[in-house]
């Protein structure tokens, strides 16, 4: 399948240059980072949450996991992880479990971990994320990533795996 049609249309509409990075089939964002030979700190993964009647996409480095208590404190409301079948409904053109970490492309409220919003000073200032299947990462410049997520809430909610 490669990159989802919805995501491709969104990136093109934003005028964002991107590369598709094929890799062997994986089941987690951390495995995708390893298969594509990139740092898990530069791979953004999306985790679907529910806060009351609202759905949110939490985006954090693949090398981390969501600290729900920290996120609850930052948001000032209760949140829970969505089960995969519930999360999949928000991404109809993606393979089950391959959530692109660009919630705006799907009309979702997004909260981004601070680690992904920091400007890198080295040559590796590129962000990678699932393209909608389990065999493709999308790579965009870090500046484009921060621009597309600049209006999203961000706070520190990731903890090391």
Coordinates of C-alpha atoms in Angstrom, one line a residue:
X1 CA 0.0 0.0 0.0
X2 CA 2.8 2.5 0.9
X3 CA 1.8 5.9 2.0
X4 CA -2.0 6.4 2.6
X5 CA -3.8 8.4 0.0
X6 CA -5.2 10.7 2.7
X7 CA -1.7 11.4 4.1
X8 CA -0.2 12.0 0.6
X9 CA -3.0 14.5 -0.2
X10 CA -2.4 16.3 3.0
X11 CA 1.4 16.6 2.6
X12 CA 1.0 17.7 -1.0
X13 CA -1.6 20.3 0.0
X14 CA 0.7 21.7 2.7
X15 CA 3.5 22.0 0.1
X16 CA 5.7 19.7 2.2
X17 CA 8.5 17.8 0.6
X18 CA 8.8 14.2 1.8
X19 CA 10.5 10.9 1.1
X20 CA 9.0 7.4 1.4
X21 CA 11.4 5.1 3.2
X22 CA 10.6 1.4 2.5
X23 CA 11.5 -1.2 5.0
X24 CA 10.8 -4.8 5.9
X25 CA 7.4 -5.4 7.5
X26 CA 7.3 -4.3 11.2
X27 CA 4.7 -4.1 13.9
X28 CA 5.9 -1.2 16.1
X29 CA 7.3 2.2 15.4
X30 CA 10.5 1.2 17.3
X31 CA 10.9 -1.8 15.0
X32 CA 10.3 0.4 11.9
X33 CA 13.0 2.8 13.1
X34 CA 15.4 -0.1 13.4
X35 CA 14.5 -1.6 10.1
X36 CA 14.9 1.8 8.3
X37 CA 18.2 2.4 10.2
X38 CA 17.1 5.6 11.9
X39 CA 17.1 6.7 15.5
X40 CA 13.9 6.0 17.4
X41 CA 14.3 9.5 18.8
X42 CA 13.6 10.8 15.3
X43 CA 10.6 8.5 14.6
X44 CA 7.3 10.0 15.7
X45 CA 4.7 7.5 16.7
X46 CA 1.0 8.2 17.1
X47 CA -1.0 6.8 20.0
X48 CA -4.8 7.3 20.1
X49 CA -6.3 8.5 23.3
X50 CA -9.8 9.3 24.6
X51 CA -10.5 12.2 26.9
X52 CA -14.2 12.2 27.7
X53 CA -16.0 12.2 24.4
X54 CA -13.0 13.5 22.5
X55 CA -10.3 11.6 20.6
X56 CA -6.7 12.8 20.7
X57 CA -3.6 11.7 18.9
X58 CA -0.6 11.8 21.2
X59 CA 2.6 12.0 19.2
X60 CA 6.0 11.1 20.8
X61 CA 9.3 9.5 19.8
X62 CA 9.2 5.8 19.1
X63 CA 11.9 5.4 21.8
X64 CA 9.4 6.4 24.4
X65 CA 6.0 5.5 25.7
X66 CA 3.1 7.6 27.0
X67 CA 3.1 8.4 30.7
X68 CA -0.6 8.7 31.2
X69 CA -0.3 10.2 34.6
X70 CA 1.9 13.0 33.4
X71 CA -0.4 13.6 30.4
X72 CA -3.4 13.7 32.7
X73 CA -1.7 16.4 34.8
X74 CA -0.7 18.4 31.7
X75 CA -4.2 18.3 30.1
X76 CA -6.1 18.6 33.3
X77 CA -8.4 15.8 32.4
X78 CA -8.6 12.1 32.4
X79 CA -7.3 10.2 29.3
X80 CA -7.2 6.6 28.4
X81 CA -5.5 4.6 25.7
X82 CA -7.8 3.5 22.9
X83 CA -7.8 -0.1 21.9
X84 CA -6.5 -0.8 18.4
X85 CA -10.0 -1.5 16.8
X86 CA -11.3 1.9 18.2
X87 CA -8.2 3.7 17.0
X88 CA -8.4 2.2 13.6
X89 CA -11.7 3.9 12.9
X90 CA -10.0 7.3 12.7
X91 CA -7.6 6.0 10.0
X92 CA -9.8 4.2 7.4
X93 CA -7.2 4.3 4.6
X94 CA -4.4 2.8 6.8
X95 CA -3.4 -0.7 7.8
X96 CA -4.6 -1.8 11.2
X97 CA -2.1 -0.3 13.8
X98 CA -0.1 1.8 11.3
X99 CA -1.1 5.2 12.6
X100 CA 0.5 8.2 10.8
X101 CA 1.7 10.7 13.4
X102 CA 0.1 13.7 11.6
X103 CA -3.3 14.0 13.2
X104 CA -4.2 17.2 11.3
X105 CA -4.4 15.1 8.1
X106 CA -7.2 13.2 9.8
X107 CA -8.9 16.1 11.6
X108 CA -7.7 15.0 15.0
X109 CA -6.7 17.1 18.0
X110 CA -3.0 16.5 18.5
X111 CA -0.7 16.7 21.5
X112 CA 3.0 16.4 20.8
X113 CA 5.7 15.4 23.2
X114 CA 8.3 18.2 23.7
X115 CA 11.1 16.1 22.5
X116 CA 9.7 16.2 19.0
X117 CA 9.3 20.0 19.0
X118 CA 12.9 20.8 19.9
X119 CA 15.1 22.0 17.1
X120 CA 18.1 19.8 16.5
X121 CA 21.4 21.4 15.8
X122 CA 22.9 18.4 14.0
X123 CA 22.5 17.3 10.4
X124 CA 19.9 14.7 11.4
X125 CA 17.0 17.1 11.9
X126 CA 14.5 15.0 10.1
X127 CA 11.4 13.4 11.4
X128 CA 10.1 10.0 10.3
X129 CA 6.6 8.5 10.9
X130 CA 4.4 5.6 9.7
X131 CA 3.0 6.2 6.3
X132 CA -0.2 4.2 6.9
X133 CA 1.2 0.7 6.4
X134 CA 3.8 -1.5 8.1
X135 CA 6.4 -1.2 5.4
X136 CA 6.9 2.5 4.8
X137 CA 8.2 5.5 6.9
X138 CA 7.7 9.0 5.7
X139 CA 10.6 11.4 6.2
X140 CA 10.2 15.2 6.4
X141 CA 12.4 18.0 7.5
X142 CA 12.2 18.8 11.2
X143 CA 11.3 22.5 10.4
X144 CA 8.3 21.3 8.3
X145 CA 7.3 18.9 11.1
X146 CA 7.4 21.7 13.7
X147 CA 5.5 24.1 11.3
X148 CA 2.7 21.5 10.8
X149 CA 2.4 20.8 14.5
X150 CA 3.1 24.3 15.8
X151 CA -0.5 24.9 16.7
X152 CA -0.8 21.6 18.5
X153 CA -0.5 21.4 22.3
X154 CA 2.8 20.1 23.4
X155 CA 4.2 19.1 26.7
X156 CA 6.5 16.5 28.2
X157 CA 4.6 13.2 28.5
X158 CA 6.9 10.5 27.1
X159 CA 9.0 8.2 29.2
X160 CA 11.8 5.8 28.2
X161 CA 10.7 2.3 27.2

